[in-house]
PDB file of C-alpha atoms and ligand atoms in Angstrom:
ATOM      1  CA  MET A  24    -129.646  70.770 -12.441  1.00  0.00           C
ATOM      2  CA  VAL A  25    -129.753  71.289  -8.765  1.00  0.00           C
ATOM      3  CA  ALA A  26    -127.588  74.270  -7.125  1.00  0.00           C
ATOM      4  CA  LYS A  27    -125.790  73.812  -4.068  1.00  0.00           C
ATOM      5  CA  PRO A  28    -127.909  75.560  -1.374  1.00  0.00           C
ATOM      6  CA  ASP A  29    -125.205  78.037  -0.654  1.00  0.00           C
ATOM      7  CA  CYS A  30    -124.744  79.113  -4.416  1.00  0.00           C
ATOM      8  CA  ILE A  31    -126.681  82.070  -5.976  1.00  0.00           C
ATOM      9  CA  ARG A  32    -128.509  80.942  -8.784  1.00  0.00           C
ATOM     10  CA  VAL A  33    -127.703  82.679 -12.181  1.00  0.00           C
ATOM     11  CA  GLY A  34    -129.698  82.554 -15.279  1.00  0.00           C
ATOM     12  CA  VAL A  35    -127.490  83.767 -18.630  1.00  0.00           C
ATOM     13  CA  LEU A  36    -129.121  85.373 -21.600  1.00  0.00           C
ATOM     14  CA  GLY A  37    -126.979  85.346 -24.753  1.00  0.00           C
ATOM     15  CA  SER A  38    -127.672  85.745 -28.637  1.00  0.00           C
ATOM     16  CA  GLY A  39    -124.268  84.223 -30.072  1.00  0.00           C
ATOM     17  CA  LYS A  40    -121.718  81.541 -29.625  1.00  0.00           C
ATOM     18  CA  GLY A  41    -121.695  81.395 -25.839  1.00  0.00           C
ATOM     19  CA  SER A  42    -118.223  81.559 -24.891  1.00  0.00           C
ATOM     20  CA  ASN A  43    -118.877  83.459 -21.835  1.00  0.00           C
ATOM     21  CA  MET A  44    -121.710  81.163 -20.630  1.00  0.00           C
ATOM     22  CA  VAL A  45    -119.410  78.424 -21.070  1.00  0.00           C
ATOM     23  CA  ALA A  46    -116.641  79.967 -19.107  1.00  0.00           C
ATOM     24  CA  LEU A  47    -119.419  80.801 -16.193  1.00  0.00           C
ATOM     25  CA  ALA A  48    -120.789  77.185 -16.533  1.00  0.00           C
ATOM     26  CA  GLU A  49    -117.294  75.768 -16.190  1.00  0.00           C
ATOM     27  CA  ALA A  50    -116.060  78.028 -13.179  1.00  0.00           C
ATOM     28  CA  ALA A  51    -119.372  77.092 -11.580  1.00  0.00           C
ATOM     29  CA  THR A  52    -118.277  73.388 -11.629  1.00  0.00           C
ATOM     30  CA  LEU A  53    -115.294  74.225  -9.251  1.00  0.00           C
ATOM     31  CA  PRO A  54    -115.007  73.280  -5.573  1.00  0.00           C
ATOM     32  CA  ASP A  55    -115.082  76.859  -4.462  1.00  0.00           C
ATOM     33  CA  ALA A  56    -117.641  78.370  -6.763  1.00  0.00           C
ATOM     34  CA  THR A  57    -120.211  80.372  -5.153  1.00  0.00           C
ATOM     35  CA  PHE A  58    -122.793  80.264  -8.150  1.00  0.00           C
ATOM     36  CA  LYS A  59    -124.455  78.045 -10.557  1.00  0.00           C
ATOM     37  CA  VAL A  60    -125.945  78.530 -13.957  1.00  0.00           C
ATOM     38  CA  VAL A  61    -129.506  77.235 -13.723  1.00  0.00           C
ATOM     39  CA  THR A  62    -131.093  78.199 -17.097  1.00  0.00           C
ATOM     40  CA  VAL A  63    -129.880  79.871 -20.529  1.00  0.00           C
ATOM     41  CA  ILE A  64    -132.225  81.844 -22.730  1.00  0.00           C
ATOM     42  CA  SER A  65    -131.613  83.086 -26.162  1.00  0.00           C
ATOM     43  CA  ASP A  66    -133.558  85.185 -28.345  1.00  0.00           C
ATOM     44  CA  THR A  67    -131.976  83.620 -31.532  1.00  0.00           C
ATOM     45  CA  ALA A  68    -133.068  80.120 -32.598  1.00  0.00           C
ATOM     46  CA  GLY A  69    -129.991  78.010 -33.204  1.00  0.00           C
ATOM     47  CA  ALA A  70    -127.678  80.093 -31.196  1.00  0.00           C
ATOM     48  CA  GLY A  71    -124.713  78.102 -30.211  1.00  0.00           C
ATOM     49  CA  ILE A  72    -125.060  79.316 -26.589  1.00  0.00           C
ATOM     50  CA  LEU A  73    -128.265  76.917 -26.554  1.00  0.00           C
ATOM     51  CA  ASP A  74    -126.231  73.799 -27.566  1.00  0.00           C
ATOM     52  CA  ARG A  75    -123.422  74.481 -25.250  1.00  0.00           C
ATOM     53  CA  ALA A  76    -125.766  74.832 -22.485  1.00  0.00           C
ATOM     54  CA  ARG A  77    -127.873  71.655 -23.311  1.00  0.00           C
ATOM     55  CA  GLU A  78    -124.287  69.910 -23.500  1.00  0.00           C
ATOM     56  CA  ARG A  79    -123.813  70.761 -20.044  1.00  0.00           C
ATOM     57  CA  GLY A  80    -127.167  69.706 -19.007  1.00  0.00           C
ATOM     58  CA  ILE A  81    -128.154  73.204 -18.189  1.00  0.00           C
ATOM     59  CA  PRO A  82    -131.850  74.032 -19.499  1.00  0.00           C
ATOM     60  CA  ALA A  83    -131.764  76.118 -22.584  1.00  0.00           C
ATOM     61  CA  HIS A  84    -134.708  78.034 -24.092  1.00  0.00           C
ATOM     62  CA  TYR A  85    -135.379  79.988 -27.071  1.00  0.00           C
ATOM     63  CA  ILE A  86    -137.868  82.869 -26.790  1.00  0.00           C
ATOM     64  CA  ASN A  87    -138.966  84.378 -30.047  1.00  0.00           C
ATOM     65  CA  PRO A  88    -138.227  88.053 -29.239  1.00  0.00           C
ATOM     66  CA  GLY A  89    -141.053  89.583 -31.239  1.00  0.00           C
ATOM     67  CA  GLN A  90    -141.545  92.335 -33.723  1.00  0.00           C
ATOM     68  CA  PHE A  91    -138.764  94.632 -32.648  1.00  0.00           C
ATOM     69  CA  ARG A  92    -135.134  94.506 -33.845  1.00  0.00           C
ATOM     70  CA  THR A  93    -133.191  95.707 -30.796  1.00  0.00           C
ATOM     71  CA  LYS A  94    -135.634  95.249 -27.822  1.00  0.00           C
ATOM     72  CA  LEU A  95    -137.843  92.392 -26.677  1.00  0.00           C
ATOM     73  CA  ASP A  96    -141.856  92.891 -27.149  1.00  0.00           C
ATOM     74  CA  ALA A  97    -144.177  92.858 -24.323  1.00  0.00           C
ATOM     75  CA  GLY A  98    -144.986  89.183 -24.751  1.00  0.00           C
ATOM     76  CA  ALA A  99    -141.364  88.262 -25.179  1.00  0.00           C
ATOM     77  CA  GLU A 100    -140.290  90.255 -22.184  1.00  0.00           C
ATOM     78  CA  ALA A 101    -142.794  88.641 -19.968  1.00  0.00           C
ATOM     79  CA  ARG A 102    -142.038  85.245 -21.126  1.00  0.00           C
ATOM     80  CA  PHE A 103    -138.435  85.709 -20.341  1.00  0.00           C
ATOM     81  CA  ILE A 104    -139.199  87.087 -16.847  1.00  0.00           C
ATOM     82  CA  GLU A 105    -141.430  83.869 -16.279  1.00  0.00           C
ATOM     83  CA  VAL A 106    -138.626  81.431 -17.247  1.00  0.00           C
ATOM     84  CA  LEU A 107    -136.140  83.182 -15.223  1.00  0.00           C
ATOM     85  CA  ARG A 108    -138.656  83.282 -12.057  1.00  0.00           C
ATOM     86  CA  GLU A 109    -139.288  79.431 -12.644  1.00  0.00           C
ATOM     87  CA  ALA A 110    -135.711  78.971 -12.368  1.00  0.00           C
ATOM     88  CA  LYS A 111    -135.543  80.983  -9.235  1.00  0.00           C
ATOM     89  CA  VAL A 112    -132.330  82.932 -10.464  1.00  0.00           C
ATOM     90  CA  ASP A 113    -130.861  85.510  -7.882  1.00  0.00           C
ATOM     91  CA  TYR A 114    -128.878  86.985 -10.824  1.00  0.00           C
ATOM     92  CA  VAL A 115    -129.455  87.407 -14.619  1.00  0.00           C
ATOM     93  CA  ALA A 116    -125.939  87.601 -16.395  1.00  0.00           C
ATOM     94  CA  LEU A 117    -126.003  88.962 -20.060  1.00  0.00           C
ATOM     95  CA  ALA A 118    -123.534  87.314 -22.286  1.00  0.00           C
ATOM     96  CA  GLY A 119    -123.537  88.630 -25.736  1.00  0.00           C
ATOM     97  CA  PHE A 120    -127.327  89.396 -25.396  1.00  0.00           C
ATOM     98  CA  MET A 121    -127.717  91.891 -28.147  1.00  0.00           C
ATOM     99  CA  ARG A 122    -130.996  93.497 -27.202  1.00  0.00           C
ATOM    100  CA  ILE A 123    -131.487  96.457 -25.151  1.00  0.00           C
ATOM    101  CA  LEU A 124    -133.313  95.770 -21.919  1.00  0.00           C
ATOM    102  CA  LYS A 125    -136.223  97.878 -20.568  1.00  0.00           C
ATOM    103  CA  ASP A 126    -137.831  98.370 -17.405  1.00  0.00           C
ATOM    104  CA  GLY A 127    -139.996  95.498 -16.998  1.00  0.00           C
ATOM    105  CA  LEU A 128    -137.223  92.911 -16.980  1.00  0.00           C
ATOM    106  CA  LEU A 129    -135.005  95.361 -14.770  1.00  0.00           C
ATOM    107  CA  ASP A 130    -137.703  96.068 -12.263  1.00  0.00           C
ATOM    108  CA  ALA A 131    -138.354  92.220 -11.824  1.00  0.00           C
ATOM    109  CA  PHE A 132    -134.571  91.720 -10.948  1.00  0.00           C
ATOM    110  CA  PRO A 133    -133.617  95.005  -9.466  1.00  0.00           C
ATOM    111  CA  LYS A 134    -129.998  95.475  -9.444  1.00  0.00           C
ATOM    112  CA  ARG A 135    -129.794  91.638 -10.159  1.00  0.00           C
ATOM    113  CA  VAL A 136    -128.985  92.126 -13.877  1.00  0.00           C
ATOM    114  CA  ILE A 137    -125.308  92.546 -15.051  1.00  0.00           C
ATOM    115  CA  ASN A 138    -123.537  92.385 -18.285  1.00  0.00           C
ATOM    116  CA  ILE A 139    -120.195  91.980 -19.952  1.00  0.00           C
ATOM    117  CA  HIS A 140    -119.023  94.416 -22.508  1.00  0.00           C
ATOM    118  CA  PRO A 141    -116.079  94.195 -24.875  1.00  0.00           C
ATOM    119  CA  SER A 142    -114.390  97.542 -24.033  1.00  0.00           C
ATOM    120  CA  LEU A 143    -113.382  99.568 -21.044  1.00  0.00           C
ATOM    121  CA  LEU A 144    -116.401 101.566 -20.589  1.00  0.00           C
ATOM    122  CA  PRO A 145    -117.290 104.559 -20.880  1.00  0.00           C
ATOM    123  CA  SER A 146    -115.431 104.311 -23.893  1.00  0.00           C
ATOM    124  CA  PHE A 147    -116.786 102.582 -26.843  1.00  0.00           C
ATOM    125  CA  PRO A 148    -120.592 101.431 -25.814  1.00  0.00           C
ATOM    126  CA  GLY A 149    -122.738  99.813 -28.296  1.00  0.00           C
ATOM    127  CA  LEU A 150    -121.880  97.267 -31.068  1.00  0.00           C
ATOM    128  CA  GLU A 151    -118.391  96.181 -32.166  1.00  0.00           C
ATOM    129  CA  SER A 152    -116.463  97.940 -29.242  1.00  0.00           C
ATOM    130  CA  TRP A 153    -113.208  96.136 -30.645  1.00  0.00           C
ATOM    131  CA  LYS A 154    -113.610  97.784 -34.069  1.00  0.00           C
ATOM    132  CA  GLN A 155    -114.521 101.265 -32.509  1.00  0.00           C
ATOM    133  CA  ALA A 156    -110.979 100.680 -30.360  1.00  0.00           C
ATOM    134  CA  LEU A 157    -109.128 100.034 -33.625  1.00  0.00           C
ATOM    135  CA  ASP A 158    -110.791 102.874 -35.453  1.00  0.00           C
ATOM    136  CA  HIS A 159    -109.715 105.172 -32.634  1.00  0.00           C
ATOM    137  CA  GLY A 160    -106.114 104.011 -32.315  1.00  0.00           C
ATOM    138  CA  VAL A 161    -106.365 103.577 -28.655  1.00  0.00           C
ATOM    139  CA  LYS A 162    -103.261 101.608 -27.251  1.00  0.00           C
ATOM    140  CA  VAL A 163    -105.388  99.797 -24.543  1.00  0.00           C
ATOM    141  CA  THR A 164    -108.787  98.621 -24.394  1.00  0.00           C
ATOM    142  CA  GLY A 165    -110.364  95.632 -22.442  1.00  0.00           C
ATOM    143  CA  CYS A 166    -113.562  94.439 -21.090  1.00  0.00           C
ATOM    144  CA  THR A 167    -116.200  95.587 -18.485  1.00  0.00           C
ATOM    145  CA  VAL A 168    -118.516  93.726 -16.343  1.00  0.00           C
ATOM    146  CA  HIS A 169    -121.422  96.318 -15.077  1.00  0.00           C
ATOM    147  CA  PHE A 170    -124.711  96.254 -13.979  1.00  0.00           C
ATOM    148  CA  VAL A 171    -127.331  96.917 -16.403  1.00  0.00           C
ATOM    149  CA  ASP A 172    -129.822 100.152 -16.260  1.00  0.00           C
ATOM    150  CA  ALA A 173    -132.068 101.186 -18.906  1.00  0.00           C
ATOM    151  CA  GLY A 174    -129.080 103.138 -20.780  1.00  0.00           C
ATOM    152  CA  VAL A 175    -126.972 101.273 -23.242  1.00  0.00           C
ATOM    153  CA  ASP A 176    -123.854 100.131 -21.425  1.00  0.00           C
ATOM    154  CA  THR A 177    -123.952 102.821 -18.810  1.00  0.00           C
ATOM    155  CA  GLY A 178    -124.653 100.971 -15.604  1.00  0.00           C
ATOM    156  CA  LYS A 179    -122.423 101.084 -12.396  1.00  0.00           C
ATOM    157  CA  ILE A 180    -119.051  99.299 -13.247  1.00  0.00           C
ATOM    158  CA  ILE A 181    -118.242  96.119 -11.242  1.00  0.00           C
ATOM    159  CA  SER A 182    -114.871  95.309 -12.802  1.00  0.00           C
ATOM    160  CA  GLN A 183    -112.683  95.807 -15.701  1.00  0.00           C
ATOM    161  CA  LYS A 184    -109.561  94.119 -17.150  1.00  0.00           C
ATOM    162  CA  VAL A 185    -107.259  95.862 -19.591  1.00  0.00           C
ATOM    163  CA  VAL A 186    -105.898  94.156 -22.982  1.00  0.00           C
ATOM    164  CA  GLU A 187    -103.234  95.817 -25.112  1.00  0.00           C
ATOM    165  CA  VAL A 188    -104.034  96.826 -28.430  1.00  0.00           C
ATOM    166  CA  LEU A 189    -101.053  95.278 -30.812  1.00  0.00           C
ATOM    167  CA  ASP A 190     -99.749  97.285 -34.005  1.00  0.00           C
ATOM    168  CA  ASN A 191    -100.822  94.329 -36.372  1.00  0.00           C
ATOM    169  CA  ASP A 192    -104.183  93.631 -34.570  1.00  0.00           C
ATOM    170  CA  THR A 193    -107.223  92.908 -36.811  1.00  0.00           C
ATOM    171  CA  PRO A 194    -110.778  93.500 -35.454  1.00  0.00           C
ATOM    172  CA  ALA A 195    -110.933  89.577 -35.083  1.00  0.00           C
ATOM    173  CA  SER A 196    -107.565  89.187 -33.471  1.00  0.00           C
ATOM    174  CA  LEU A 197    -108.362  91.848 -30.845  1.00  0.00           C
ATOM    175  CA  HIS A 198    -111.773  90.556 -30.220  1.00  0.00           C
ATOM    176  CA  GLU A 199    -110.401  87.022 -29.308  1.00  0.00           C
ATOM    177  CA  ARG A 200    -107.924  88.580 -26.967  1.00  0.00           C
ATOM    178  CA  ILE A 201    -110.553  90.474 -25.335  1.00  0.00           C
ATOM    179  CA  GLN A 202    -112.724  87.476 -25.091  1.00  0.00           C
ATOM    180  CA  VAL A 203    -109.966  85.539 -23.407  1.00  0.00           C
ATOM    181  CA  ALA A 204    -110.024  88.420 -20.862  1.00  0.00           C
ATOM    182  CA  GLU A 205    -113.778  88.212 -20.519  1.00  0.00           C
ATOM    183  CA  ARG A 206    -113.855  84.512 -19.700  1.00  0.00           C
ATOM    184  CA  THR A 207    -111.341  85.469 -16.646  1.00  0.00           C
ATOM    185  CA  ILE A 208    -113.426  88.370 -15.128  1.00  0.00           C
ATOM    186  CA  TYR A 209    -116.868  87.364 -15.504  1.00  0.00           C
ATOM    187  CA  PRO A 210    -116.687  84.220 -13.536  1.00  0.00           C
ATOM    188  CA  GLN A 211    -114.544  86.291 -10.956  1.00  0.00           C
ATOM    189  CA  VAL A 212    -117.201  88.788 -10.709  1.00  0.00           C
ATOM    190  CA  MET A 213    -120.007  85.844 -10.188  1.00  0.00           C
ATOM    191  CA  ASN A 214    -118.050  84.470  -7.508  1.00  0.00           C
ATOM    192  CA  ALA A 215    -117.564  87.848  -5.785  1.00  0.00           C
ATOM    193  CA  LEU A 216    -121.291  88.271  -5.778  1.00  0.00           C
ATOM    194  CA  GLY A 217    -122.000  84.793  -4.669  1.00  0.00           C
ATOM    195  CA  ARG A 218    -119.889  85.796  -1.682  1.00  0.00           C
ATOM    196  CA  GLY A 219    -122.191  88.908  -1.069  1.00  0.00           C
ATOM    197  CA  LEU A 220    -119.622  91.337  -2.296  1.00  0.00           C
TER     198      LEU A 220
HETATM  199  C1  LIG B 318    -118.786  89.147 -26.209  1.00  0.00           C
HETATM  200  O1  LIG B 318    -117.435  89.668 -26.418  1.00  0.00           O
HETATM  201  C2  LIG B 318    -119.520  90.134 -25.468  1.00  0.00           C
HETATM  202  O2  LIG B 318    -118.572  91.042 -24.714  1.00  0.00           O
HETATM  203  C3  LIG B 318    -120.063  90.762 -26.378  1.00  0.00           C
HETATM  204  O3  LIG B 318    -120.463  89.775 -27.341  1.00  0.00           O
HETATM  205  C4  LIG B 318    -119.673  88.885 -27.312  1.00  0.00           C
HETATM  206  C5  LIG B 318    -120.435  87.697 -26.948  1.00  0.00           C
HETATM  207  O4  LIG B 318    -119.555  86.248 -27.192  1.00  0.00           O
HETATM  208  N1  LIG B 318    -121.355  91.680 -26.179  1.00  0.00           N
HETATM  209  C6  LIG B 318    -121.742  92.869 -26.643  1.00  0.00           C
HETATM  210  O5  LIG B 318    -121.135  93.253 -27.458  1.00  0.00           O
HETATM  211  C7  LIG B 318    -122.877  93.469 -25.800  1.00  0.00           C
HETATM  212  N2  LIG B 318    -122.653  94.903 -26.205  1.00  0.00           N
HETATM  213  P1  LIG B 318    -120.186  84.892 -26.664  1.00  0.00           P
HETATM  214  O6  LIG B 318    -121.609  84.745 -27.138  1.00  0.00           O
HETATM  215  O7  LIG B 318    -119.020  84.208 -27.159  1.00  0.00           O
HETATM  216  O8  LIG B 318    -120.125  84.867 -25.096  1.00  0.00           O
END
């Protein structure tokens, strides 16, 4: 896939079904888009995100994450960096990537790695944030796009969108509405970054 010369080039990392990647890829095809999704990488063999990328003609790579459960081992991290550099990415967008990134990859793309998280950070970092929101009985939650630093969901916040928690919400119904909100703000943020904001 060849990016328009004035578009920033985005590499997407994900472990799951890839609905955020699809939202980004589809927004990137619109006439006013300022970004292109140029490569997709997953740490999970057979992840839906890889199929969704290939269906759209976006190069998709599975990279074995190595021996650890929550991070990449050194060899895997080097391979991720290599693939992202080969694709000449300007930004790395995490979209349901369920491993903590360490200095190697963050230093390779300084202030250029962003993430979408399914809560209004700093509330409910970590896993299954929609369940955390229900367990705490909050009345609103939402999603956050933020720069990634070496902490867990701690980097500088770029944008947030509020989602109301309904009395009859289940974890699945709340997560689904949060994901609808995610699919709005992630492309908005990428377009803003592409405009140099
Ligand atoms: C999204 O809801 C994203 O916010 C979440 O994983 C889901 C991935 O869905 N990420 C995290 O929880 C990261 N801590 P997707 O594969 O359909 O985009």
